[in-house]
Coordinates of C-alpha atoms and ligand atoms in Angstrom, one line a residue:
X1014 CA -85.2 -1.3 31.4
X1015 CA -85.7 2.5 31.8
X1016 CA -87.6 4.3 29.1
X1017 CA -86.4 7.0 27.2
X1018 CA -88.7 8.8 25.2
X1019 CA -86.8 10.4 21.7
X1020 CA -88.1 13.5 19.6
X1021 CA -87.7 12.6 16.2
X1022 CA -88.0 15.8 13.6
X1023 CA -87.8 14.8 9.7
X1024 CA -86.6 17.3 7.1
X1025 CA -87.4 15.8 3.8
X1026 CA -89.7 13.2 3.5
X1027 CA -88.4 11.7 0.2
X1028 CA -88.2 8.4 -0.7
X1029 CA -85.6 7.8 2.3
X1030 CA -87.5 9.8 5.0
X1031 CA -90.3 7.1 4.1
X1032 CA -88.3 4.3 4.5
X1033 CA -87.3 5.5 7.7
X1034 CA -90.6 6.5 9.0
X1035 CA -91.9 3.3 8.0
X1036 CA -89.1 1.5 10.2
X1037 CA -90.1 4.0 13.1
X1038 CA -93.3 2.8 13.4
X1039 CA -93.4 -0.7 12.5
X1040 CA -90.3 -1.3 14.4
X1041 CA -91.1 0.7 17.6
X1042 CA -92.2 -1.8 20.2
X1043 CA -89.6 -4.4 19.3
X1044 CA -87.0 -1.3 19.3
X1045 CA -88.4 0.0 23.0
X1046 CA -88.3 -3.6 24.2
X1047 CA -84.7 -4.1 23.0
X1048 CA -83.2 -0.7 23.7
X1049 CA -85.5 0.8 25.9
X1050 CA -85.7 4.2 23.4
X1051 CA -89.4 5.1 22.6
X1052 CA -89.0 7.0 19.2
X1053 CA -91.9 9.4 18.5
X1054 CA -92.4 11.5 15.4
X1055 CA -92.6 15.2 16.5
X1056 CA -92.6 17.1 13.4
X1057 CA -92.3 16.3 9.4
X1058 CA -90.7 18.9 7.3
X1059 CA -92.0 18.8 3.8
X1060 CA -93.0 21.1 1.2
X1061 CA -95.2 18.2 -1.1
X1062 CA -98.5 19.0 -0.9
X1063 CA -99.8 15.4 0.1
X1064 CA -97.3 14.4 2.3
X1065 CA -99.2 13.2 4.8
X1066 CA -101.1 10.2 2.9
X1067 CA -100.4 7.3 3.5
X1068 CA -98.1 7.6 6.5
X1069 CA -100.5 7.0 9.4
X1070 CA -99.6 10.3 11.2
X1071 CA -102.4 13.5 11.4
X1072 CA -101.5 16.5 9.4
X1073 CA -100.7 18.6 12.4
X1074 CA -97.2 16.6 12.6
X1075 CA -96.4 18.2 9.0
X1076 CA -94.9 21.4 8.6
X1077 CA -93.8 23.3 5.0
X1078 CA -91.4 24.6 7.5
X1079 CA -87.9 23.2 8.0
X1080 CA -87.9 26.1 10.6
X1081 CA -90.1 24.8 12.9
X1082 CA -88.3 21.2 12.8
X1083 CA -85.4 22.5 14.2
X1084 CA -86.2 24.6 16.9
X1085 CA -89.2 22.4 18.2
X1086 CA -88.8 21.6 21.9
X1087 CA -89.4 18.3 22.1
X1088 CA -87.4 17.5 19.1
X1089 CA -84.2 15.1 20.3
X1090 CA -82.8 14.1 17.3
X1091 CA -83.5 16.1 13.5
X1092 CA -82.7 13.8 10.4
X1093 CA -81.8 16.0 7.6
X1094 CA -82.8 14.1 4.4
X1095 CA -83.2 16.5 1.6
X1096 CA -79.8 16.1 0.3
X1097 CA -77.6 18.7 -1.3
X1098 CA -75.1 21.4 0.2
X1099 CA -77.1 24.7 0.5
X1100 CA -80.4 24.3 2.7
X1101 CA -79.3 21.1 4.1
X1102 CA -76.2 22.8 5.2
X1103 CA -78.6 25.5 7.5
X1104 CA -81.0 22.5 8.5
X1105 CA -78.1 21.2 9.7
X1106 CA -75.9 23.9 11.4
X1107 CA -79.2 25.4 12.6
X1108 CA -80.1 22.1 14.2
X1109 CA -76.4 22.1 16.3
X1110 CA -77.1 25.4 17.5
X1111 CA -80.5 24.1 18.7
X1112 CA -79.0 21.5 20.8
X1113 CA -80.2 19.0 18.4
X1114 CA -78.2 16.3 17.5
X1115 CA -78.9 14.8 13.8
X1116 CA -79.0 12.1 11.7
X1117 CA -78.2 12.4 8.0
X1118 CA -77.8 10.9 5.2
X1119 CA -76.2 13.7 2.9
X1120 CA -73.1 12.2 1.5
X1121 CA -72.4 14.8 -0.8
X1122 CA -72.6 17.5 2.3
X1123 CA -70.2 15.8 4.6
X1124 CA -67.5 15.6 1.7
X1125 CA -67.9 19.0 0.8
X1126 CA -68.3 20.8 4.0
X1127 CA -67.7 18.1 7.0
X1128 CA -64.8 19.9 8.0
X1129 CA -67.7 22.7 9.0
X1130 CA -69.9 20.2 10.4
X1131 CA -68.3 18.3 12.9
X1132 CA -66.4 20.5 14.7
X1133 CA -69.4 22.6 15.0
X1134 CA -71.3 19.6 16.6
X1135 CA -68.2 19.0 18.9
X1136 CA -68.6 23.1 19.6
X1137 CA -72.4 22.4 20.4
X1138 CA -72.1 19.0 22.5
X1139 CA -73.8 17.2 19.7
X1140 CA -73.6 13.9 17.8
X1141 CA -74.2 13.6 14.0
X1142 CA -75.0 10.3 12.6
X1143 CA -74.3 9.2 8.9
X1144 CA -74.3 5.7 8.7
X1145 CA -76.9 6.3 5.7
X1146 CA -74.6 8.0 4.0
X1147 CA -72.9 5.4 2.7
X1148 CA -73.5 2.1 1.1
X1149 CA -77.4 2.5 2.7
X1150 CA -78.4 -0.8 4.4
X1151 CA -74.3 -2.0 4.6
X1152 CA -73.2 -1.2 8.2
X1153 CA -70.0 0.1 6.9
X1154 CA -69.5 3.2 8.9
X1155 CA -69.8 1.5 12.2
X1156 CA -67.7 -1.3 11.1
X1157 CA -64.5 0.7 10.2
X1158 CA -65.4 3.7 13.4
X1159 CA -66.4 1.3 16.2
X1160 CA -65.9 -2.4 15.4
X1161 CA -62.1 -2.2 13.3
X1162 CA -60.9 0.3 15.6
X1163 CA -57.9 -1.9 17.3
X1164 CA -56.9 -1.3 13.3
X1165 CA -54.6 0.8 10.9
X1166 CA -56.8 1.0 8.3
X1167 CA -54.4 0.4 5.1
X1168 CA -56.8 0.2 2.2
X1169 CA -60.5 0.6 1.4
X1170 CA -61.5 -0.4 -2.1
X1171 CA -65.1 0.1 -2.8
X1172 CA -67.7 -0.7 -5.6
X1173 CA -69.9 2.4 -3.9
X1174 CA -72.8 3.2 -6.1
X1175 CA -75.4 0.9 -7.0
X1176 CA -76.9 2.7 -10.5
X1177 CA -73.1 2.0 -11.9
X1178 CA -72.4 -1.4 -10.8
X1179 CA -76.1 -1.8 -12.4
X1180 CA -75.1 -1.1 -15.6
X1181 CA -71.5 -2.3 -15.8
X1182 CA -73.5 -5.3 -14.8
X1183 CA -76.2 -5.0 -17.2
X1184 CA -73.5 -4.3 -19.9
X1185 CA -71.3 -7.7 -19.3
X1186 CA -74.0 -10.0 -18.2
X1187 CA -77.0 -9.1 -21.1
X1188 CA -75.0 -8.1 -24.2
X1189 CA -76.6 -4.6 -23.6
X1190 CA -74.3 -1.2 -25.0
X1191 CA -74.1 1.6 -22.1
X1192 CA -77.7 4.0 -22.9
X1193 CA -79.4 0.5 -23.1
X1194 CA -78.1 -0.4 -19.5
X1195 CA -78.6 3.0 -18.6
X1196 CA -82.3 3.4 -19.6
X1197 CA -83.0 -0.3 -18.0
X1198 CA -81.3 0.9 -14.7
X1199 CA -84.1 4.2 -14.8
X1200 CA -86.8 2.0 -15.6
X1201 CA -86.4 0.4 -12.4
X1202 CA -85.9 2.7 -10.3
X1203 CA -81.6 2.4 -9.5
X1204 CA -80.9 5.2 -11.8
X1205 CA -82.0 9.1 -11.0
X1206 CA -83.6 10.8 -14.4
X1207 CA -80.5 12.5 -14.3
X1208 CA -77.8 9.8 -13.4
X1209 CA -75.1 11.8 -14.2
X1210 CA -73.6 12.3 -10.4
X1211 CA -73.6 8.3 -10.4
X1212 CA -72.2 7.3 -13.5
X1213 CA -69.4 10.3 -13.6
X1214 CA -68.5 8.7 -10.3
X1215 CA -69.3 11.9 -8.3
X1216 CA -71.4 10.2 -5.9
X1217 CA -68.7 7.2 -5.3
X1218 CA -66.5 10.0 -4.6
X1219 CA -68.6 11.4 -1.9
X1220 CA -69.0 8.0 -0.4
X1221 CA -65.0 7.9 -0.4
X1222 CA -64.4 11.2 1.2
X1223 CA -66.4 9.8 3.9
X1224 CA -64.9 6.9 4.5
X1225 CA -61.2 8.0 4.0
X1226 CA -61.4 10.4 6.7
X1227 CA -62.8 7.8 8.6
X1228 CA -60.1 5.1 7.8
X1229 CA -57.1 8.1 8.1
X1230 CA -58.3 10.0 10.6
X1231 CA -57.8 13.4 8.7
X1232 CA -60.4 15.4 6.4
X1233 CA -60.0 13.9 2.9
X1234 CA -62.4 16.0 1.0
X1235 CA -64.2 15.5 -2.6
X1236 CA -61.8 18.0 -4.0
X1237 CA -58.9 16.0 -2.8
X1238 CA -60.3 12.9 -5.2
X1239 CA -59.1 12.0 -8.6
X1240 CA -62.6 11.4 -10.5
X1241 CA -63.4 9.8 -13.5
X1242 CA -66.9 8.0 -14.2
X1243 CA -67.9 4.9 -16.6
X1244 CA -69.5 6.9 -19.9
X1245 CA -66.0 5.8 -21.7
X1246 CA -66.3 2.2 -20.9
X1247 CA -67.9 0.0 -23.8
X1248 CA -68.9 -3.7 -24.4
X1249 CA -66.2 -4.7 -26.2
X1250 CA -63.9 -3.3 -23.4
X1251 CA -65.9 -5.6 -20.8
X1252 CA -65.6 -8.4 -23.6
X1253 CA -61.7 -7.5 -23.9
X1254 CA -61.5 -7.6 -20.1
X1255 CA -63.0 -10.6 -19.7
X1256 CA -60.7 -12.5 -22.1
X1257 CA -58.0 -11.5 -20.0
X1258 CA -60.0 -12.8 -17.1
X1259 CA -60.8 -9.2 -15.6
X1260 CA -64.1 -7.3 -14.5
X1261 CA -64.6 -4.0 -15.0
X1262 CA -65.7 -2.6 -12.1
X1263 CA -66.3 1.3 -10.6
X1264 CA -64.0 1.1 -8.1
X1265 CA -63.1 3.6 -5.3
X1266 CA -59.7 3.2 -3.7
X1267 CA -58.0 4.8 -0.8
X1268 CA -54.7 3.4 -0.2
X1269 CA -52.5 5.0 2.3
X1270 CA -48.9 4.6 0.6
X1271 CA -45.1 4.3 2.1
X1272 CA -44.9 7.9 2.4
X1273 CA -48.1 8.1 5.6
X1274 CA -50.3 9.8 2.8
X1275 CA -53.0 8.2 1.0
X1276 CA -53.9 8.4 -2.7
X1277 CA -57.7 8.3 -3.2
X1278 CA -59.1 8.0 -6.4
X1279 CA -62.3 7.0 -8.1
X1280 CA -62.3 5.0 -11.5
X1281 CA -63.1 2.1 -13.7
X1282 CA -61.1 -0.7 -13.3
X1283 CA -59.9 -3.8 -14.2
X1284 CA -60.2 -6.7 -11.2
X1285 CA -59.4 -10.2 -11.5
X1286 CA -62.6 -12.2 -11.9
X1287 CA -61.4 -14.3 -9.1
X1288 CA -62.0 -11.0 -6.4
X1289 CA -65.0 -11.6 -4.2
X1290 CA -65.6 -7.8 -4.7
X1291 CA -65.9 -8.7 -8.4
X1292 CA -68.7 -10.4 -7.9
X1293 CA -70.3 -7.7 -6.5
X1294 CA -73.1 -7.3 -9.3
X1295 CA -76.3 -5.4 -9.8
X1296 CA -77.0 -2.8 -7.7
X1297 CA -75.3 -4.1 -4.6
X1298 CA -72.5 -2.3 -2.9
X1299 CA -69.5 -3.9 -1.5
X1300 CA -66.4 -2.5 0.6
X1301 CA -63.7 -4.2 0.9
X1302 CA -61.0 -3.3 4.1
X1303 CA -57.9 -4.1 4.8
X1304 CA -57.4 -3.6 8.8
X1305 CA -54.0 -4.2 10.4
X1306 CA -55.1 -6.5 12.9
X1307 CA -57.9 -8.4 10.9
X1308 CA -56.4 -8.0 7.4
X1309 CA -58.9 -8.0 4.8
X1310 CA -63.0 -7.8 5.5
X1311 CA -65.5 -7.5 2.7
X1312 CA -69.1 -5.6 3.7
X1313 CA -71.7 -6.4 0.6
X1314 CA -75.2 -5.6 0.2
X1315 CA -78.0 -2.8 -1.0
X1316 CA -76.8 0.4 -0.9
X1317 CA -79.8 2.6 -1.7
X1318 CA -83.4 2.7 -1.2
X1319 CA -85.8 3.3 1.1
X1320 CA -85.6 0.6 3.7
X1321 CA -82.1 -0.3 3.4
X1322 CA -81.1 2.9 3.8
X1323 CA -83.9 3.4 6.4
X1324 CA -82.3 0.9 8.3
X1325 CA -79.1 2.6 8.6
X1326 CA -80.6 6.0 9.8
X1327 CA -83.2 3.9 12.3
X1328 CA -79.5 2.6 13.8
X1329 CA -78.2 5.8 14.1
X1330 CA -81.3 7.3 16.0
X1331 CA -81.4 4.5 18.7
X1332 CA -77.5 4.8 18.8
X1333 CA -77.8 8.7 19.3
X1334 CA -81.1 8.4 21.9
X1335 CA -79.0 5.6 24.0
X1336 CA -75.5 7.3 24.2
X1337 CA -76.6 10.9 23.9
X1338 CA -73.4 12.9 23.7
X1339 CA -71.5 9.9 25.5
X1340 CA -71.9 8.2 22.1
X1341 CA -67.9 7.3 22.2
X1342 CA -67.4 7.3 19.0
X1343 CA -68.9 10.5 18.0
X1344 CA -65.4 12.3 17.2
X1345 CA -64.1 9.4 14.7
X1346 CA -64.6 11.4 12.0
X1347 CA -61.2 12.9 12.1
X1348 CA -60.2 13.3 15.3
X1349 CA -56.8 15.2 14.4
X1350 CA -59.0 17.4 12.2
X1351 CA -56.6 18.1 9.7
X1352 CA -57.0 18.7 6.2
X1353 CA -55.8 15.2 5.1
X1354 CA -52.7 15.6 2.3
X1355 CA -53.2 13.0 -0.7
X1356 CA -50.5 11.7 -3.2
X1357 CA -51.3 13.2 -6.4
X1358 CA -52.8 10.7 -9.0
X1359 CA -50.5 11.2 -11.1
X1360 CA -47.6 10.1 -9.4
X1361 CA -49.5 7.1 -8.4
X1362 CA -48.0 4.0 -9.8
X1363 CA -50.5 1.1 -11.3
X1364 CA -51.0 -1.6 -13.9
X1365 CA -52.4 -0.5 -16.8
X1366 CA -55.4 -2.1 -19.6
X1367 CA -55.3 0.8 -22.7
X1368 CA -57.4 -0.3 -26.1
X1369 CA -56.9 1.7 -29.3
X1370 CA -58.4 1.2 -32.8
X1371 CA -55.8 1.6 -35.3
X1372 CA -54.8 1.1 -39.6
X1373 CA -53.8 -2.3 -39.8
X1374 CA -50.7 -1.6 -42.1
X1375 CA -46.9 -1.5 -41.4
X1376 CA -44.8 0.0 -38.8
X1377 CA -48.2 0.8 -36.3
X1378 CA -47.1 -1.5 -33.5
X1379 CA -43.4 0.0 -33.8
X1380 CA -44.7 3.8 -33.5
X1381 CA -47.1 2.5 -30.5
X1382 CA -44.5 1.0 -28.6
X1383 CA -42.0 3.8 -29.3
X1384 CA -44.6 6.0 -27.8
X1385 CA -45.0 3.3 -25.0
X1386 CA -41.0 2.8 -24.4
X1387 CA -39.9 6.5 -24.8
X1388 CA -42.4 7.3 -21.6
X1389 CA -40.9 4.1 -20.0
X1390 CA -43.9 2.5 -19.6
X1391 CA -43.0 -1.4 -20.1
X1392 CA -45.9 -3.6 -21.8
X1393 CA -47.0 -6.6 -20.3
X1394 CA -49.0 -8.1 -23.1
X1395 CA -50.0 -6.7 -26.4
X1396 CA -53.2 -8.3 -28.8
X1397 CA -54.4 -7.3 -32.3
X1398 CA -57.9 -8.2 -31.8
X1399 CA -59.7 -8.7 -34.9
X1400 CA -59.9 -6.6 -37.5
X1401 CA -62.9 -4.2 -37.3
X1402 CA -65.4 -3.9 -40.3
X1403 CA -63.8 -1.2 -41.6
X1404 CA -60.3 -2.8 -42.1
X1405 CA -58.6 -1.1 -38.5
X1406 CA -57.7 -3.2 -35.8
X1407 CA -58.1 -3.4 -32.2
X1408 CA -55.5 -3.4 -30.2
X1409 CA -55.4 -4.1 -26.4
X1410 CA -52.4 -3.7 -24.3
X1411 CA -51.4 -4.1 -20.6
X1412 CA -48.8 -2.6 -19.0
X1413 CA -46.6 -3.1 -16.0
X1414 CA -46.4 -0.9 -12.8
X1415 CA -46.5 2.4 -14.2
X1416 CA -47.2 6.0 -12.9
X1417 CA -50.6 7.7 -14.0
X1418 CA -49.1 10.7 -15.8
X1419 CA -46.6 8.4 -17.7
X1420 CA -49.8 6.6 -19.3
X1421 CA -51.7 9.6 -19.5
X1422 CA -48.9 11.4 -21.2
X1423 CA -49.0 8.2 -23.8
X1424 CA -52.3 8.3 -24.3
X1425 CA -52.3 12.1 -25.5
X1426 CA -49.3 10.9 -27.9
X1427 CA -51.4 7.9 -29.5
X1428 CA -54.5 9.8 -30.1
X1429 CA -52.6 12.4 -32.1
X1430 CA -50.9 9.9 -34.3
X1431 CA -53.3 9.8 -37.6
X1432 CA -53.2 6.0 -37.8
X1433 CA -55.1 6.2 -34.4
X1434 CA -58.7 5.8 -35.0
X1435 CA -61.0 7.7 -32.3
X1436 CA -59.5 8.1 -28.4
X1437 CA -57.3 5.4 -26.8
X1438 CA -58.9 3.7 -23.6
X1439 CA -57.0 3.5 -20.3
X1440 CA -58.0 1.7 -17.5
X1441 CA -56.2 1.2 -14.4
X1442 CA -55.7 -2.8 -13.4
X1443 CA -55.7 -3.8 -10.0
X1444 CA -53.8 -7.6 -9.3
X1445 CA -52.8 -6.5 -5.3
X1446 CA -56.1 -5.7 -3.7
X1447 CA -54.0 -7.4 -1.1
X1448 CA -50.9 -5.7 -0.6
Ligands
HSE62 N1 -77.6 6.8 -6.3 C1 -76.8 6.0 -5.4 C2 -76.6 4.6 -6.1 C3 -77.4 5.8 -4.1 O1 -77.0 4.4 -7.2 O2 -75.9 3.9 -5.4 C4 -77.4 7.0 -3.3 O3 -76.1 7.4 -3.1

């Protein structure tokens, strides 16, 4: 086998750009054997002081300088790992324009701005890799863009980010409220300081964008994603849920409907506890897609941290250095690219879980299924859990098939009414993950 030496330039030497680095070197003579590509570290961009330790490499391959990454001669390949939309964006771009192609794992940028970024590496001859963008060590990106591509992708539902699943975990399998599973999920390491872009669902929503596009073949960006995150989710909903024999889960779903146009949406959910993706638990990942030729495949593992997500950018550089700009999937991203249209959530029709706390006198069930009828949502079942300490009650309904604004527009109704205690919960149910 021929050799092929590759320039590898890091920007961002963070907790992934170690991992990576670390798979680089261990993995470089069994990757040269197998593939024939010699990867060698050019040039580290990282402003740290102290970056250097530990990795084995001499301080002349460090540079403060993302500058001098990109425009470095023998640098092949540039893997942008600093995250986040503004200098990543001009590591990026500036790389392209270099004649660089690049490897990154900057979810959040290819949902905001992809529809920049790839047809300026098609402009430039240029191949950009993201396999690490979602779902880390699960090989999702190449499944759906290389190995389901005799498919119409139908649906992708996806339990996306680890810190979430963590705690929704946490929550149902230890007794422990939200902040407790929170702070457990921080004290080892799942959960940012800040977790907010993971438990809003912000960061499952990037994931999504990403893999819609992929799956529809048009640019489905963040904006274009209905959002809503797990902070109003408590025990006793997962406790409710489970009686029922659901599993809340943060789910991302993008269904393409009758009409050719998808609906994409991020959200807790209620999944029978019979779903494999249900038992997806912890801080794994799973993706679950329905392909028109192999109907429905299930991808599960690790979806953050150094090596797992490592892995995924290691793939993407040997994928890169063998096919160069041949690489013949490098325009899957949306190859028509258009600016995908979505179904509005609202007119989106699903089953429904809502919870309410209410007096426990007289008439309340009659005024909550006026609400219910006049805005033709039709109940499925209805409990009175018991009675709270205070003398309310809980109650906990499920509906059939109805459309999101109908339930939102109930929702607003009940929490006005004064024998409604506090806000109403709604939760979208999914029974047909495979319809
Ligand atoms: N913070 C993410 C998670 C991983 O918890 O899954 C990076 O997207």
């Amino acid at each position: 086998m021929k050799t092929k030496t590759t320039g590898i330039g890091i920007v961002g030497l963070g907790k992934v750009g170690q991992g990576a680095l670390r798979l680089l070197r261990k993995e470089r003579q069994r990757l040269l054997r197998m593939t024939g590509v010699d990867c060698r570290i050019v040039l580290i961009a990282e402003i740290r002081p102290g970056a250097a330790r530990g990795t084995g490499l001499p301080p002349s391959r460090f540079t403060r300088d993302w500058r001098k990454v990109v425009s470095h001669p023998d640098v092949d390949i540039v893997i942008e790992l600093i995250g986040g939309a503004t200098v990543a964006f001009d590591v990026i771009t500036a790389a392209l324009k270099n004649n660089k192609h690049v490897v990154t794992a900057n979810k959040a940028l290819l949902a905001l701005m992809g529809d920049r970024i790839f047809p300026l590496a098609k402009a430039c001859g240029r191949v950009v890799g993201f396999e690490g963008a979602v779902c880390g060590g699960i090989p999702v990106i190449r499944a759906i863009k290389e190995g389901l591509i005799a498919n119409r992708i139908r649906s992708v539902f996806g339990i996306l980010n680890g810190t979430a699943n963590y705690v929704l975990s946490r929550m149902r399998f230890s007794d422990m409220s939200f902040t407790e599973a929170v702070r457990e999920a921080q004290k080892k390491g799942f959960a940012e300081p800040d977790p907010t872009l993971d438990i809003e669902g912000i960061d499952s929503a990037h994931k999504l964008s990403i893999l819609a596009s992929l799956a529809f073949g048009s640019f489905f960006p963040f904006s274009k994603i209905h959002v809503e995150g797990i902070t109003g989710v408590s025990a006793p909903d997962i406790q409710y849920a489970a009686d029922m024999g659901y599993v809340i889960k943060l789910l991302a779903v993008a269904r393409m409907t009758a009409s050719g146009v998808p609906c994409l949406s991020v959200a807790p959910t209620l999944l029978p506890q019979t779903e494999i993706i249900a038992e997806v638990n912890d801080e794994y990942n799973g993706v679950f897609v329905h392909g028109s030729a192999t109907s429905h495949t299930l991808y599960t593992g690790k979806g953050a941290g150094a090596l797992p997500t490592g892995s995924a950018i290691v793939s993407d550089i040997i994928h890169i250095a063998s096919y160069g700009n041949a690489e013949p999937f490098r325009y899957a991203f949306y190859p028509r690219g258009l600016k995908g249209r979505v179904v509005p959530i609202g007119s989106f029709v699903s089953e429904f879980y809502i919870r309410l706390k209410v007096r426990d006198k007289p008439g309340v069930m009659a005024k909550i299924s006026g609400i219910l009828g006049r805005e033709r949502i039709s109940i499925a079942t209805l409990v009175q859990k018991q009675n709270a300490p205070d003398g309310d009650a809980i109650v906990v309904i499920t509906t059939h098939g109805t459309e999101h604004r109908r339930v939102d527009a109930a929702v607003k109704k009940l929490n006005r009414l004064s024998i409604v205690d506090g806000k109403a919960v709604r939760m979208p149910i999914i029974n047909d993950l495979y319809h």
